């Protein structure tokens, strides 16, 4: 059973701080990884994608991938109250014709 | 990013009735669409992969006769929940991939189904 694990949270950080979200995956063959943000009652919104080991930065967001450790993380710098949402980690299924497996999500709360 | 339109946003129906949910790709052609279901505070669970012009591929444990999927064109896929029961109440979300975007998925706005 291919799985993606996330701490459900809530992760509470003060406004302006760095929020660090973590994810592990079981499928060693996964080659693509994504972070989605989901507000309550809404559908997920793609924030970051990462395919290679190392860091990828986009604005206030940095995704980190370590395939040897099967670990993906998302850093949010200068956290804002509007960043408060559930963050879903997803991994592409190897040989899965573009299917993604999602983690249960980490709820982030940024307080003023 | 690519736009995926999903209708209706919410629906309330009586037990035993059928409900159809539409998913359209507005500015691109989607040969493959995916249907997910999400229960409160849980992750998205893939139900089936919808391929234009062919039968859908269902995930283990998903009843294909209960969740009918039709992908008749490159821009439209439909999910019909037949003989809905209260346990089918959930948030249903479709998604599609553009050919140029590797494995990035773009999601519809979701449909909240409540079966009384």
PDB file of C-alpha atoms in Angstrom:
ATOM      1  CA  UNK A   1       0.000   0.000   0.000  1.00  0.00           C
ATOM      2  CA  UNK A   2       1.582   3.245  -1.150  1.00  0.00           C
ATOM      3  CA  UNK A   3       1.226   5.960   1.441  1.00  0.00           C
ATOM      4  CA  UNK A   4       1.996   9.583   2.140  1.00  0.00           C
ATOM      5  CA  UNK A   5       2.251  10.548   5.801  1.00  0.00           C
ATOM      6  CA  UNK A   6       1.820  13.975   7.326  1.00  0.00           C
ATOM      7  CA  UNK A   7       1.413  15.256  10.852  1.00  0.00           C
ATOM      8  CA  UNK A   8      -2.199  16.421  11.099  1.00  0.00           C
ATOM      9  CA  UNK A   9      -1.340  19.366  13.340  1.00  0.00           C
ATOM     10  CA  UNK A  10      -2.513  21.942  13.994  1.00  0.00           C
ATOM     11  CA  UNK A  11       0.784  23.687  13.526  1.00  0.00           C
ATOM     12  CA  UNK A  12       0.511  27.092  15.128  1.00  0.00           C
ATOM     13  CA  UNK A  13       3.013  29.847  14.264  1.00  0.00           C
ATOM     14  CA  UNK A  14       3.030  33.591  14.891  1.00  0.00           C
ATOM     15  CA  UNK A  15       2.681  35.993  12.023  1.00  0.00           C
ATOM     16  CA  UNK A  16       6.033  36.640  10.361  1.00  0.00           C
ATOM     17  CA  UNK A  17       7.586  33.354  11.458  1.00  0.00           C
ATOM     18  CA  UNK A  18       8.680  30.434   9.314  1.00  0.00           C
ATOM     19  CA  UNK A  19       6.251  27.538   9.092  1.00  0.00           C
ATOM     20  CA  UNK A  20       7.791  24.137   8.408  1.00  0.00           C
ATOM     21  CA  UNK A  21       5.611  21.341   7.051  1.00  0.00           C
ATOM     22  CA  UNK A  22       6.870  17.800   6.624  1.00  0.00           C
ATOM     23  CA  UNK A  23       5.872  14.745   4.663  1.00  0.00           C
ATOM     24  CA  UNK A  24       7.189  11.221   4.116  1.00  0.00           C
ATOM     25  CA  UNK A  25       6.253   8.798   1.380  1.00  0.00           C
ATOM     26  CA  UNK A  26       6.526   5.056   0.999  1.00  0.00           C
ATOM     27  CA  UNK A  27       6.814   4.599  -2.767  1.00  0.00           C
ATOM     28  CA  UNK A  28      10.540   4.631  -3.581  1.00  0.00           C
ATOM     29  CA  UNK A  29       9.698   4.912  -7.253  1.00  0.00           C
ATOM     30  CA  UNK A  30       7.874   8.230  -6.886  1.00  0.00           C
ATOM     31  CA  UNK A  31       9.474  10.887  -9.047  1.00  0.00           C
ATOM     32  CA  UNK A  32       7.207  13.877  -8.536  1.00  0.00           C
ATOM     33  CA  UNK A  33       5.970  15.640  -5.445  1.00  0.00           C
ATOM     34  CA  UNK A  34       3.507  18.417  -4.848  1.00  0.00           C
ATOM     35  CA  UNK A  35       2.247  20.691  -2.143  1.00  0.00           C
ATOM     36  CA  UNK A  36      -1.361  21.831  -2.275  1.00  0.00           C
ATOM     37  CA  UNK A  37      -3.137  24.341  -0.063  1.00  0.00           C
ATOM     38  CA  UNK A  38      -6.766  23.704   0.802  1.00  0.00           C
ATOM     39  CA  UNK A  39      -9.068  26.114   2.573  1.00  0.00           C
ATOM     40  CA  UNK A  40     -12.031  24.679   4.406  1.00  0.00           C
ATOM     41  CA  UNK A  41     -14.784  23.633   2.015  1.00  0.00           C
ATOM     42  CA  UNK A  42     -12.688  24.447  -1.033  1.00  0.00           C
ATOM     43  CA  UNK A  43     -10.721  22.357  -3.499  1.00  0.00           C
ATOM     44  CA  UNK A  44      -6.927  22.107  -3.338  1.00  0.00           C
ATOM     45  CA  UNK A  45      -4.732  24.725  -4.964  1.00  0.00           C
ATOM     46  CA  UNK A  46      -1.278  23.815  -6.265  1.00  0.00           C
ATOM     47  CA  UNK A  47       1.518  25.713  -4.513  1.00  0.00           C
ATOM     48  CA  UNK A  48       4.716  23.923  -5.401  1.00  0.00           C
ATOM     49  CA  UNK A  49       5.994  20.999  -7.392  1.00  0.00           C
ATOM     50  CA  UNK A  50       9.413  19.414  -7.012  1.00  0.00           C
ATOM     51  CA  UNK A  51      11.054  16.610  -8.925  1.00  0.00           C
ATOM     52  CA  UNK A  52      14.763  16.695  -7.996  1.00  0.00           C
ATOM     53  CA  UNK A  53      16.648  16.408  -4.733  1.00  0.00           C
ATOM     54  CA  UNK A  54      17.377  19.716  -3.085  1.00  0.00           C
ATOM     55  CA  UNK A  55      15.515  22.967  -2.641  1.00  0.00           C
ATOM     56  CA  UNK A  56      13.127  24.799  -4.901  1.00  0.00           C
ATOM     57  CA  UNK A  57      12.090  28.328  -4.045  1.00  0.00           C
ATOM     58  CA  UNK A  58       9.074  30.293  -5.237  1.00  0.00           C
ATOM     59  CA  UNK A  59       8.423  33.557  -3.442  1.00  0.00           C
ATOM     60  CA  UNK A  60       7.831  32.866   0.245  1.00  0.00           C
ATOM     61  CA  UNK A  61       7.665  29.107  -0.356  1.00  0.00           C
ATOM     62  CA  UNK A  62      10.546  26.644  -0.443  1.00  0.00           C
ATOM     63  CA  UNK A  63      10.068  22.965  -1.154  1.00  0.00           C
ATOM     64  CA  UNK A  64      12.751  20.492  -0.151  1.00  0.00           C
ATOM     65  CA  UNK A  65      13.116  16.939  -1.408  1.00  0.00           C
ATOM     66  CA  UNK A  66      15.325  14.131  -0.148  1.00  0.00           C
ATOM     67  CA  UNK A  67      14.647  10.960  -2.104  1.00  0.00           C
ATOM     68  CA  UNK A  68      17.099   8.878  -0.086  1.00  0.00           C
ATOM     69  CA  UNK A  69      15.123   9.648   3.059  1.00  0.00           C
ATOM     70  CA  UNK A  70      11.778   9.695   1.202  1.00  0.00           C
ATOM     71  CA  UNK A  71      11.090  13.064   2.723  1.00  0.00           C
ATOM     72  CA  UNK A  72       9.509  16.232   1.386  1.00  0.00           C
ATOM     73  CA  UNK A  73       9.059  19.505   3.211  1.00  0.00           C
ATOM     74  CA  UNK A  74       7.559  22.917   2.645  1.00  0.00           C
ATOM     75  CA  UNK A  75       8.821  26.079   4.289  1.00  0.00           C
ATOM     76  CA  UNK A  76       6.674  29.194   4.375  1.00  0.00           C
ATOM     77  CA  UNK A  77       8.620  32.335   5.217  1.00  0.00           C
ATOM     78  CA  UNK A  78       7.024  35.449   6.699  1.00  0.00           C
ATOM     79  CA  UNK A  79       3.841  33.523   7.479  1.00  0.00           C
ATOM     80  CA  UNK A  80       0.620  35.485   7.150  1.00  0.00           C
ATOM     81  CA  UNK A  81      -2.813  34.811   8.680  1.00  0.00           C
ATOM     82  CA  UNK A  82      -4.033  34.217   5.120  1.00  0.00           C
ATOM     83  CA  UNK A  83      -1.679  31.221   4.958  1.00  0.00           C
ATOM     84  CA  UNK A  84      -3.851  29.485   7.546  1.00  0.00           C
ATOM     85  CA  UNK A  85      -5.165  26.411   5.735  1.00  0.00           C
ATOM     86  CA  UNK A  86      -4.584  22.697   5.384  1.00  0.00           C
ATOM     87  CA  UNK A  87      -1.523  21.791   3.365  1.00  0.00           C
ATOM     88  CA  UNK A  88      -1.626  18.543   1.422  1.00  0.00           C
ATOM     89  CA  UNK A  89       1.482  16.693   0.339  1.00  0.00           C
ATOM     90  CA  UNK A  90       1.135  14.483  -2.741  1.00  0.00           C
ATOM     91  CA  UNK A  91       3.429  12.010  -4.459  1.00  0.00           C
ATOM     92  CA  UNK A  92       3.188  10.661  -7.973  1.00  0.00           C
ATOM     93  CA  UNK A  93       2.619   6.923  -8.095  1.00  0.00           C
ATOM     94  CA  UNK A  94       5.396   5.080  -9.904  1.00  0.00           C
ATOM     95  CA  UNK A  95       3.940   3.425 -12.969  1.00  0.00           C
ATOM     96  CA  UNK A  96       0.643   4.952 -11.990  1.00  0.00           C
ATOM     97  CA  UNK A  97      -0.168   6.864 -15.163  1.00  0.00           C
ATOM     98  CA  UNK A  98      -0.016  10.240 -13.492  1.00  0.00           C
ATOM     99  CA  UNK A  99      -1.950   9.279 -10.387  1.00  0.00           C
ATOM    100  CA  UNK A 100      -1.197  11.094  -7.162  1.00  0.00           C
ATOM    101  CA  UNK A 101      -1.411   9.807  -3.617  1.00  0.00           C
ATOM    102  CA  UNK A 102      -2.261  12.468  -1.058  1.00  0.00           C
ATOM    103  CA  UNK A 103      -1.386  12.746   2.587  1.00  0.00           C
ATOM    104  CA  UNK A 104      -4.110  13.591   5.083  1.00  0.00           C
ATOM    105  CA  UNK A 105      -2.836  17.154   5.335  1.00  0.00           C
ATOM    106  CA  UNK A 106      -1.356  19.384   8.013  1.00  0.00           C
ATOM    107  CA  UNK A 107      -3.501  22.178   9.359  1.00  0.00           C
ATOM    108  CA  UNK A 108      -1.549  25.418   9.702  1.00  0.00           C
ATOM    109  CA  UNK A 109      -2.756  28.275  11.896  1.00  0.00           C
ATOM    110  CA  UNK A 110      -0.929  31.600  11.670  1.00  0.00           C
ATOM    111  CA  UNK A 111      -1.919  33.893  14.510  1.00  0.00           C
ATOM    112  CA  UNK A 112      -1.411  37.678  14.515  1.00  0.00           C
TER     113      UNK A 112
ATOM    114  CA  UNK B   1      -2.869  27.816 -14.269  1.00  0.00           C
ATOM    115  CA  UNK B   2      -5.376  25.717 -16.144  1.00  0.00           C
ATOM    116  CA  UNK B   3      -9.060  26.114 -15.293  1.00  0.00           C
ATOM    117  CA  UNK B   4     -11.267  23.208 -14.348  1.00  0.00           C
ATOM    118  CA  UNK B   5     -14.954  23.938 -13.833  1.00  0.00           C
ATOM    119  CA  UNK B   6     -17.113  21.655 -11.707  1.00  0.00           C
ATOM    120  CA  UNK B   7     -20.874  21.749 -11.212  1.00  0.00           C
ATOM    121  CA  UNK B   8     -22.868  21.744  -9.081  1.00  0.00           C
ATOM    122  CA  UNK B   9     -21.037  23.174  -6.078  1.00  0.00           C
ATOM    123  CA  UNK B  10     -23.404  21.481  -3.683  1.00  0.00           C
ATOM    124  CA  UNK B  11     -26.368  19.201  -3.911  1.00  0.00           C
ATOM    125  CA  UNK B  12     -28.842  17.775  -1.437  1.00  0.00           C
ATOM    126  CA  UNK B  13     -30.796  14.734  -2.499  1.00  0.00           C
ATOM    127  CA  UNK B  14     -33.030  12.049  -1.095  1.00  0.00           C
ATOM    128  CA  UNK B  15     -31.735   8.567  -0.468  1.00  0.00           C
ATOM    129  CA  UNK B  16     -32.161   6.364  -3.522  1.00  0.00           C
ATOM    130  CA  UNK B  17     -31.887   9.093  -6.128  1.00  0.00           C
ATOM    131  CA  UNK B  18     -29.033   9.625  -8.578  1.00  0.00           C
ATOM    132  CA  UNK B  19     -26.836  12.679  -8.810  1.00  0.00           C
ATOM    133  CA  UNK B  20     -24.698  13.774 -11.752  1.00  0.00           C
ATOM    134  CA  UNK B  21     -21.593  15.913 -11.309  1.00  0.00           C
ATOM    135  CA  UNK B  22     -19.930  17.594 -14.289  1.00  0.00           C
ATOM    136  CA  UNK B  23     -16.280  18.467 -14.712  1.00  0.00           C
ATOM    137  CA  UNK B  24     -15.077  20.601 -17.604  1.00  0.00           C
ATOM    138  CA  UNK B  25     -11.631  21.730 -18.645  1.00  0.00           C
ATOM    139  CA  UNK B  26     -12.184  25.283 -19.875  1.00  0.00           C
ATOM    140  CA  UNK B  27      -8.970  26.274 -21.583  1.00  0.00           C
ATOM    141  CA  UNK B  28      -7.273  23.001 -22.401  1.00  0.00           C
ATOM    142  CA  UNK B  29      -8.016  19.498 -23.570  1.00  0.00           C
ATOM    143  CA  UNK B  30      -7.886  16.844 -20.896  1.00  0.00           C
ATOM    144  CA  UNK B  31      -7.458  13.300 -22.134  1.00  0.00           C
ATOM    145  CA  UNK B  32      -7.374  12.150 -18.530  1.00  0.00           C
ATOM    146  CA  UNK B  33      -9.413  13.340 -15.588  1.00  0.00           C
ATOM    147  CA  UNK B  34      -9.385  12.056 -12.035  1.00  0.00           C
ATOM    148  CA  UNK B  35     -12.225  11.836  -9.546  1.00  0.00           C
ATOM    149  CA  UNK B  36     -11.484  12.136  -5.842  1.00  0.00           C
ATOM    150  CA  UNK B  37     -13.634  11.905  -2.746  1.00  0.00           C
ATOM    151  CA  UNK B  38     -12.846  13.607   0.536  1.00  0.00           C
ATOM    152  CA  UNK B  39     -14.533  12.991   3.873  1.00  0.00           C
ATOM    153  CA  UNK B  40     -14.269  15.650   6.601  1.00  0.00           C
ATOM    154  CA  UNK B  41     -10.737  16.090   7.931  1.00  0.00           C
ATOM    155  CA  UNK B  42      -9.464  13.283   5.735  1.00  0.00           C
ATOM    156  CA  UNK B  43      -7.308  13.207   2.672  1.00  0.00           C
ATOM    157  CA  UNK B  44      -8.369  13.062  -0.935  1.00  0.00           C
ATOM    158  CA  UNK B  45      -8.994   9.488  -1.980  1.00  0.00           C
ATOM    159  CA  UNK B  46      -8.713   8.678  -5.654  1.00  0.00           C
ATOM    160  CA  UNK B  47     -11.869   6.984  -6.876  1.00  0.00           C
ATOM    161  CA  UNK B  48     -11.215   6.534 -10.571  1.00  0.00           C
ATOM    162  CA  UNK B  49      -9.278   7.663 -13.579  1.00  0.00           C
ATOM    163  CA  UNK B  50     -11.405   8.825 -16.473  1.00  0.00           C
ATOM    164  CA  UNK B  51      -9.996   8.474 -19.983  1.00  0.00           C
ATOM    165  CA  UNK B  52     -11.575  10.152 -22.980  1.00  0.00           C
ATOM    166  CA  UNK B  53     -13.242   7.651 -25.240  1.00  0.00           C
ATOM    167  CA  UNK B  54     -12.653   4.614 -23.062  1.00  0.00           C
ATOM    168  CA  UNK B  55     -13.818   3.018 -19.847  1.00  0.00           C
ATOM    169  CA  UNK B  56     -12.790   4.504 -16.547  1.00  0.00           C
ATOM    170  CA  UNK B  57     -10.296   2.749 -14.313  1.00  0.00           C
ATOM    171  CA  UNK B  58     -11.575   2.379 -10.782  1.00  0.00           C
ATOM    172  CA  UNK B  59      -9.500   2.126  -7.626  1.00  0.00           C
ATOM    173  CA  UNK B  60      -9.802  -0.882  -5.408  1.00  0.00           C
ATOM    174  CA  UNK B  61     -12.944  -0.790  -3.317  1.00  0.00           C
ATOM    175  CA  UNK B  62     -14.816   1.694  -5.503  1.00  0.00           C
ATOM    176  CA  UNK B  63     -18.012   0.263  -7.007  1.00  0.00           C
ATOM    177  CA  UNK B  64     -18.044   0.996 -10.710  1.00  0.00           C
ATOM    178  CA  UNK B  65     -21.780   0.315 -10.990  1.00  0.00           C
ATOM    179  CA  UNK B  66     -22.497   2.847  -8.284  1.00  0.00           C
ATOM    180  CA  UNK B  67     -20.163   5.579  -9.467  1.00  0.00           C
ATOM    181  CA  UNK B  68     -20.661   5.860 -13.205  1.00  0.00           C
ATOM    182  CA  UNK B  69     -18.063   7.846 -15.072  1.00  0.00           C
ATOM    183  CA  UNK B  70     -18.403   9.103 -18.610  1.00  0.00           C
ATOM    184  CA  UNK B  71     -15.666  10.973 -20.458  1.00  0.00           C
ATOM    185  CA  UNK B  72     -17.259  11.557 -23.834  1.00  0.00           C
ATOM    186  CA  UNK B  73     -15.137  14.492 -24.954  1.00  0.00           C
ATOM    187  CA  UNK B  74     -11.734  16.026 -24.326  1.00  0.00           C
ATOM    188  CA  UNK B  75     -13.273  18.712 -22.134  1.00  0.00           C
ATOM    189  CA  UNK B  76     -16.013  16.954 -20.183  1.00  0.00           C
ATOM    190  CA  UNK B  77     -16.163  14.136 -17.680  1.00  0.00           C
ATOM    191  CA  UNK B  78     -19.199  13.286 -15.563  1.00  0.00           C
ATOM    192  CA  UNK B  79     -19.593  11.305 -12.369  1.00  0.00           C
ATOM    193  CA  UNK B  80     -23.027   9.918 -11.558  1.00  0.00           C
ATOM    194  CA  UNK B  81     -23.675   8.654  -8.055  1.00  0.00           C
ATOM    195  CA  UNK B  82     -26.462   6.129  -8.549  1.00  0.00           C
ATOM    196  CA  UNK B  83     -28.960   5.238  -5.845  1.00  0.00           C
ATOM    197  CA  UNK B  84     -27.230   7.525  -3.401  1.00  0.00           C
ATOM    198  CA  UNK B  85     -27.265   6.726   0.309  1.00  0.00           C
ATOM    199  CA  UNK B  86     -26.294   8.837   3.330  1.00  0.00           C
ATOM    200  CA  UNK B  87     -22.869   7.172   3.479  1.00  0.00           C
ATOM    201  CA  UNK B  88     -22.162   8.591   0.020  1.00  0.00           C
ATOM    202  CA  UNK B  89     -22.338  12.102   1.462  1.00  0.00           C
ATOM    203  CA  UNK B  90     -18.919  13.577   0.817  1.00  0.00           C
ATOM    204  CA  UNK B  91     -16.937  16.222  -1.032  1.00  0.00           C
ATOM    205  CA  UNK B  92     -16.304  15.074  -4.605  1.00  0.00           C
ATOM    206  CA  UNK B  93     -13.536  16.748  -6.575  1.00  0.00           C
ATOM    207  CA  UNK B  94     -12.462  16.284 -10.155  1.00  0.00           C
ATOM    208  CA  UNK B  95      -9.060  17.111 -11.497  1.00  0.00           C
ATOM    209  CA  UNK B  96      -7.335  17.177 -14.831  1.00  0.00           C
ATOM    210  CA  UNK B  97      -3.827  17.281 -16.142  1.00  0.00           C
ATOM    211  CA  UNK B  98      -2.589  19.327 -19.047  1.00  0.00           C
ATOM    212  CA  UNK B  99      -0.260  17.519 -21.380  1.00  0.00           C
ATOM    213  CA  UNK B 100       2.505  20.042 -20.938  1.00  0.00           C
ATOM    214  CA  UNK B 101       2.462  20.168 -17.160  1.00  0.00           C
ATOM    215  CA  UNK B 102       4.007  16.820 -16.340  1.00  0.00           C
ATOM    216  CA  UNK B 103       2.018  15.448 -13.422  1.00  0.00           C
ATOM    217  CA  UNK B 104       0.537  18.674 -12.132  1.00  0.00           C
ATOM    218  CA  UNK B 105      -3.146  18.336 -11.368  1.00  0.00           C
ATOM    219  CA  UNK B 106      -5.587  21.209 -11.499  1.00  0.00           C
ATOM    220  CA  UNK B 107      -8.700  20.764  -9.447  1.00  0.00           C
ATOM    221  CA  UNK B 108     -12.300  21.697  -9.937  1.00  0.00           C
ATOM    222  CA  UNK B 109     -14.064  23.606  -7.191  1.00  0.00           C
ATOM    223  CA  UNK B 110     -15.607  20.462  -5.752  1.00  0.00           C
ATOM    224  CA  UNK B 111     -19.149  19.279  -5.116  1.00  0.00           C
ATOM    225  CA  UNK B 112     -20.497  18.810  -1.607  1.00  0.00           C
ATOM    226  CA  UNK B 113     -23.055  16.009  -1.747  1.00  0.00           C
ATOM    227  CA  UNK B 114     -25.480  15.533   1.117  1.00  0.00           C
ATOM    228  CA  UNK B 115     -27.800  12.548   0.942  1.00  0.00           C
ATOM    229  CA  UNK B 116     -30.768  12.665   3.310  1.00  0.00           C
TER     230      UNK B 116
END
